[in-house]
Coordinates of C-alpha atoms in Angstrom, one line a residue:
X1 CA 31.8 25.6 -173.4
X2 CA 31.5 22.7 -176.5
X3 CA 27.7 22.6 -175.5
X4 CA 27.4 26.6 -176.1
X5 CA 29.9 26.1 -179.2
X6 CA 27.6 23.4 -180.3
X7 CA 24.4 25.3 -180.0
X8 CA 26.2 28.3 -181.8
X9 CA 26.7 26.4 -184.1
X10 CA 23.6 24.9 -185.9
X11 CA 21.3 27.6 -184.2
X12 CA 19.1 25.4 -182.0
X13 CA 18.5 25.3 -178.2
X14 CA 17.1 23.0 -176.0
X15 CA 13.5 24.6 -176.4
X16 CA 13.9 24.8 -180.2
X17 CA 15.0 21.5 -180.8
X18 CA 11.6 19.9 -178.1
X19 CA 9.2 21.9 -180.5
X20 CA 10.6 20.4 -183.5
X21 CA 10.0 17.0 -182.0
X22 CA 6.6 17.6 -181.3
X23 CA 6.1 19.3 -184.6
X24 CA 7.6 15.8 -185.9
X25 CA 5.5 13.6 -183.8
X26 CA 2.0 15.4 -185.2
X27 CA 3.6 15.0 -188.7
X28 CA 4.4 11.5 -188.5
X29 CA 0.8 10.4 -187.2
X30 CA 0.4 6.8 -186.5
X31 CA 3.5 6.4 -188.9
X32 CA 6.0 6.5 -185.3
X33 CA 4.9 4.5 -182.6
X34 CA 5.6 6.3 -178.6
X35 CA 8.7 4.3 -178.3
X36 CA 10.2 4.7 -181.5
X37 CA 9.5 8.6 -181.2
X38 CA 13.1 10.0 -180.2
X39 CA 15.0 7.9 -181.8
X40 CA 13.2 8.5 -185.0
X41 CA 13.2 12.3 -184.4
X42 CA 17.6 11.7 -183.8
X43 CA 18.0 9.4 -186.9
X44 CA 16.2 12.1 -188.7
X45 CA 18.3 15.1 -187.4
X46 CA 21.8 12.6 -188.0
X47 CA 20.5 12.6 -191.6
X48 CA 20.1 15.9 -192.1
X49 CA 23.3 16.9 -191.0
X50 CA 24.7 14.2 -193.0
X51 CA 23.7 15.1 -196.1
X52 CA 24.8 18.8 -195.5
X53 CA 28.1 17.3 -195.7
X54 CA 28.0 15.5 -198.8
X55 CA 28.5 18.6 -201.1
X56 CA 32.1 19.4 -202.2
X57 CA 32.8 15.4 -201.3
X58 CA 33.5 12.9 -204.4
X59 CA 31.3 10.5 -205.9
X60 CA 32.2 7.9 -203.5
X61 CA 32.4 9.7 -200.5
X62 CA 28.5 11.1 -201.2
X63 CA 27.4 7.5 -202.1
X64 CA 29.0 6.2 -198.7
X65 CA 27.2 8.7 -197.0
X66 CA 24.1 7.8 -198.3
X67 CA 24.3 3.9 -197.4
X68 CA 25.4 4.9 -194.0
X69 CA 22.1 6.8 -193.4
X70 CA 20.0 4.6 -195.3
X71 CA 21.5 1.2 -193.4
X72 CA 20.3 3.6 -190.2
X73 CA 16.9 4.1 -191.2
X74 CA 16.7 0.2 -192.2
X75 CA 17.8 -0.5 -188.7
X76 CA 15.1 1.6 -187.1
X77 CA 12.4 0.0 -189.2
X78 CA 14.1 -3.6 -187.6
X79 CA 14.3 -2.1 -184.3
X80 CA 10.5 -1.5 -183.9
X81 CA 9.8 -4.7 -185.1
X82 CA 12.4 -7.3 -183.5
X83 CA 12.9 -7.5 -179.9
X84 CA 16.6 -7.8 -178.2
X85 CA 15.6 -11.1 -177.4
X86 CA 15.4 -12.0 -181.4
X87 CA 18.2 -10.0 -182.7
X88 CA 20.8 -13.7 -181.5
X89 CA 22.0 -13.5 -184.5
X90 CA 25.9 -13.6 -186.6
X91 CA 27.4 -10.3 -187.4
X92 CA 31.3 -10.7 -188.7
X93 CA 33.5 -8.9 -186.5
X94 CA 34.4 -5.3 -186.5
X95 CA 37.8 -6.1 -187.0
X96 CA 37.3 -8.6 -189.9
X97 CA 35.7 -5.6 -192.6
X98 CA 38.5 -2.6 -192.8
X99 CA 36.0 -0.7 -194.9
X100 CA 33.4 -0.6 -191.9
X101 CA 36.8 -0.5 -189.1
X102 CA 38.1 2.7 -191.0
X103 CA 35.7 4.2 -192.9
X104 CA 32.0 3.6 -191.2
X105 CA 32.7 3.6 -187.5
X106 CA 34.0 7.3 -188.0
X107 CA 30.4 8.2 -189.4
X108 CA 29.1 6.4 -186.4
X109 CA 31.0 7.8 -183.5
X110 CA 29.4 11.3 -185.5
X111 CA 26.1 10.0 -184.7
X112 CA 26.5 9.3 -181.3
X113 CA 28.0 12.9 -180.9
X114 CA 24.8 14.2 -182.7
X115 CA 22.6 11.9 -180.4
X116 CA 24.7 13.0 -177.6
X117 CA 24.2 16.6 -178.1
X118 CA 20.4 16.6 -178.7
X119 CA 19.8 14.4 -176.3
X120 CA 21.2 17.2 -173.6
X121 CA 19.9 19.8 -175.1
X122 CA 16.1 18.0 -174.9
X123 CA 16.6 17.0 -171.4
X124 CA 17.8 20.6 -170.1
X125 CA 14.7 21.9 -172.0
X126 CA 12.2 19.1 -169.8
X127 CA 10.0 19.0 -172.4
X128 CA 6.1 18.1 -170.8
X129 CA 3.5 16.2 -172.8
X130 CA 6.1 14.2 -174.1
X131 CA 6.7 10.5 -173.7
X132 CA 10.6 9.9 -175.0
X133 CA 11.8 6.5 -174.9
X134 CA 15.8 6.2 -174.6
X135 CA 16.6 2.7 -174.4
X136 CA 17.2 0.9 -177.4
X137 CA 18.6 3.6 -179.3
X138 CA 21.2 1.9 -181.5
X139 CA 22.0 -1.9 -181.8
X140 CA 25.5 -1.8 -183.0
X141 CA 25.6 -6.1 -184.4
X142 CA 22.1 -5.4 -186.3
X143 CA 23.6 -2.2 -187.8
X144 CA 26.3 -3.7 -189.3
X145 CA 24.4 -6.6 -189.7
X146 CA 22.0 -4.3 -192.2
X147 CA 25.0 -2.8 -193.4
X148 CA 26.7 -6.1 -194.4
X149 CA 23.8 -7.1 -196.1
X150 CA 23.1 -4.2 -198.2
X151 CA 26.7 -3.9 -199.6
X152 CA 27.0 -7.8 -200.1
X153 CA 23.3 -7.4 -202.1
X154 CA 24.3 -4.6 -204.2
X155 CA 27.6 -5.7 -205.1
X156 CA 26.1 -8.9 -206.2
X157 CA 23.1 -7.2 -208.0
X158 CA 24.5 -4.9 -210.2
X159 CA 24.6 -2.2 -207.5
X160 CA 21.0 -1.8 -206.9
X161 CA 19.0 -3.5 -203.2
X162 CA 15.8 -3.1 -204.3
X163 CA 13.0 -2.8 -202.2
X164 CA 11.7 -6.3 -202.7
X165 CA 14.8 -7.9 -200.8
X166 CA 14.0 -6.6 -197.4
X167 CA 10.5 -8.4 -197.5
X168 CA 8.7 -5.7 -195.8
X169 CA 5.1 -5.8 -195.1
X170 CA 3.2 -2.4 -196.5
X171 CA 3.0 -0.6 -193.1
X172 CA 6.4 -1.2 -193.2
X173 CA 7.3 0.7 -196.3
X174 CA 5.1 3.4 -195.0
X175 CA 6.5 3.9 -192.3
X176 CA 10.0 4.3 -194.0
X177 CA 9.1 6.1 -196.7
X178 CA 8.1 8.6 -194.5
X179 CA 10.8 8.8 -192.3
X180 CA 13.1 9.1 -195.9
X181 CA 10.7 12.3 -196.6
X182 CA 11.7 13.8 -193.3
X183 CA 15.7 13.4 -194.2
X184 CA 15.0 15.5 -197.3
X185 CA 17.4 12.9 -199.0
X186 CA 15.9 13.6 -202.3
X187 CA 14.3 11.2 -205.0
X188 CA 13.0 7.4 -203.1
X189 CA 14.0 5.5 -200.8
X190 CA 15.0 2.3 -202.9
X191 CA 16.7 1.3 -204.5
X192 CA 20.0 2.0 -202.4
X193 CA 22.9 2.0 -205.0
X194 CA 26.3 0.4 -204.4
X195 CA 27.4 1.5 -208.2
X196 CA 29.9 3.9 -206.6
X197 CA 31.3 2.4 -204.6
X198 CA 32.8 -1.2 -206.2
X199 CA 36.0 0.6 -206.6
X200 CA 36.6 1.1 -203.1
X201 CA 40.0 -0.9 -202.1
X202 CA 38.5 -3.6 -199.1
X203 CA 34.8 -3.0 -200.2
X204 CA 33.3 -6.7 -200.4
X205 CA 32.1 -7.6 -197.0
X206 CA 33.9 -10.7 -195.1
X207 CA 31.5 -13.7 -194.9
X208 CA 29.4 -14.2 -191.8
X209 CA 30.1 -16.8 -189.3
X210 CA 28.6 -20.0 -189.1
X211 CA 25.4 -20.4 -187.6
X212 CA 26.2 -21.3 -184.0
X213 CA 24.1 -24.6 -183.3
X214 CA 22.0 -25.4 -180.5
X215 CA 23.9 -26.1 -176.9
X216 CA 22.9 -28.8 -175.0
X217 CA 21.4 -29.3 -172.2
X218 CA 22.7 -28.9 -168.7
X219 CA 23.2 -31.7 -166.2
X220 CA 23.1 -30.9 -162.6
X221 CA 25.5 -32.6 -160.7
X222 CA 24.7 -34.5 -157.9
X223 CA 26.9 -33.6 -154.7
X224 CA 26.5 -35.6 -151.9
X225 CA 27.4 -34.4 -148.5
X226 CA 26.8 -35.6 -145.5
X227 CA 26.5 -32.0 -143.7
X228 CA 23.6 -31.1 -145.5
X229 CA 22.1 -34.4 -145.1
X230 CA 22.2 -33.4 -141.3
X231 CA 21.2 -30.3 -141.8
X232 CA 18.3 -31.3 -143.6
X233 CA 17.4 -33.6 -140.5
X234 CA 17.7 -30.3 -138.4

């Protein structure tokens, strides 16, 4: 029943929502790569739906929107690039940032409903001629990671990230700045304000955690025992 309520209620089936994929695949060109396909097509839909939201919502509310879907679309440019094995790296808690504990997860736990749904409806449709990759969808630590960084930047800067603090190579930007065009955000990508939101009681991220340093090496230990010995003789 909440999957037919679902499809009731932004109009889309199964078969609708595979030819909208492809449709998105031709657009996008050599701009999405096979395995970041899917989850580009999902962060795109999430942003839509996100931004239907934002009207009738205060100033602060719209601008938190914003950096949640622009934090997502930073991760997905990360995600293509960095492998699991790379992404070792510090993220504070969940539990030491109440903005993100209260106010961000709830936007997440959205997303994953979003992704959840589509991802059904896609499946039921078994779409052919399509190769959709579903692992390595969302990396929770390098979201809030991004996140983190772009709040702790902005409140620092004046409230503006601009584009030159992510260091992204050209193909980079392309490929974001296309991905932007297909959220129908409005206006560019960068650079992602934090004006709004200095107000906000708990705003200003916790520090990171210390880098944790190199362990060292292991030392076998060397048993004795005289049953293998014998055994070994065997």
């Amino acid at each position: 029943e909440e999957e037919e309520e679902e499809e009731e209620e932004d109009g889309e089936t199964g078969e609708t929502l595979v030819a909208a994929l492809q449709a998105f695949k031709e657009r996008a060109g050599d701009k999405v790569d096979g395995r970041s396909l899917l989850r580009s097509f999902l962060a795109m839909r999430f942003a839509k739906s996100a931004f239907s939201r934002r009207e009738g919502q205060n100033e602060q509310a719209a601008a938190l929107i914003l950096i949640v879907v622009k934090a997502l679309l930073v991760q997905e440019m990360l995600l293509r690039q960095i492998p699991l094995a790379k992404r070792a790296f510090a993220a504070c808690p969940l539990s030491s940032w109440t903005l993100f504990a209260e106010n961000i997860v709830g936007a997440l736990e959205r997303y994953f409903s979003t992704v959840s749904s589509d991802l059904g409806r896609i499946i039921d449709a078994k779409p052919e001629g399509l190769e959709l990759f579903t692992a390595d969808l969302f990396d929770g630590r390098l979201y809030r990671h991004v996140f983190h960084f772009i709040i702790e930047r902005g409140l620092s800067k004046k409230g503006k990230v601009e584009q030159k603090a992510f260091l992204f190579s050209p193909f980079v930007e392309e490929e974001l700045d296309f991905l932007w065009s297909e959220c129908e955000g409005g206006g560019a990508f960068f650079p992602i304000s934090t004006q709004q939101l200095s107000d906000i009681p708990g705003i200003k991220p916790p520090d990171l955690p210390p880098k944790v340093g190199n362990r060292a090496t292991p030392q076998l230990a060397d048993i004795k025992s005289d049953f293998l010995v014998e055994l070994g003789k065997a």
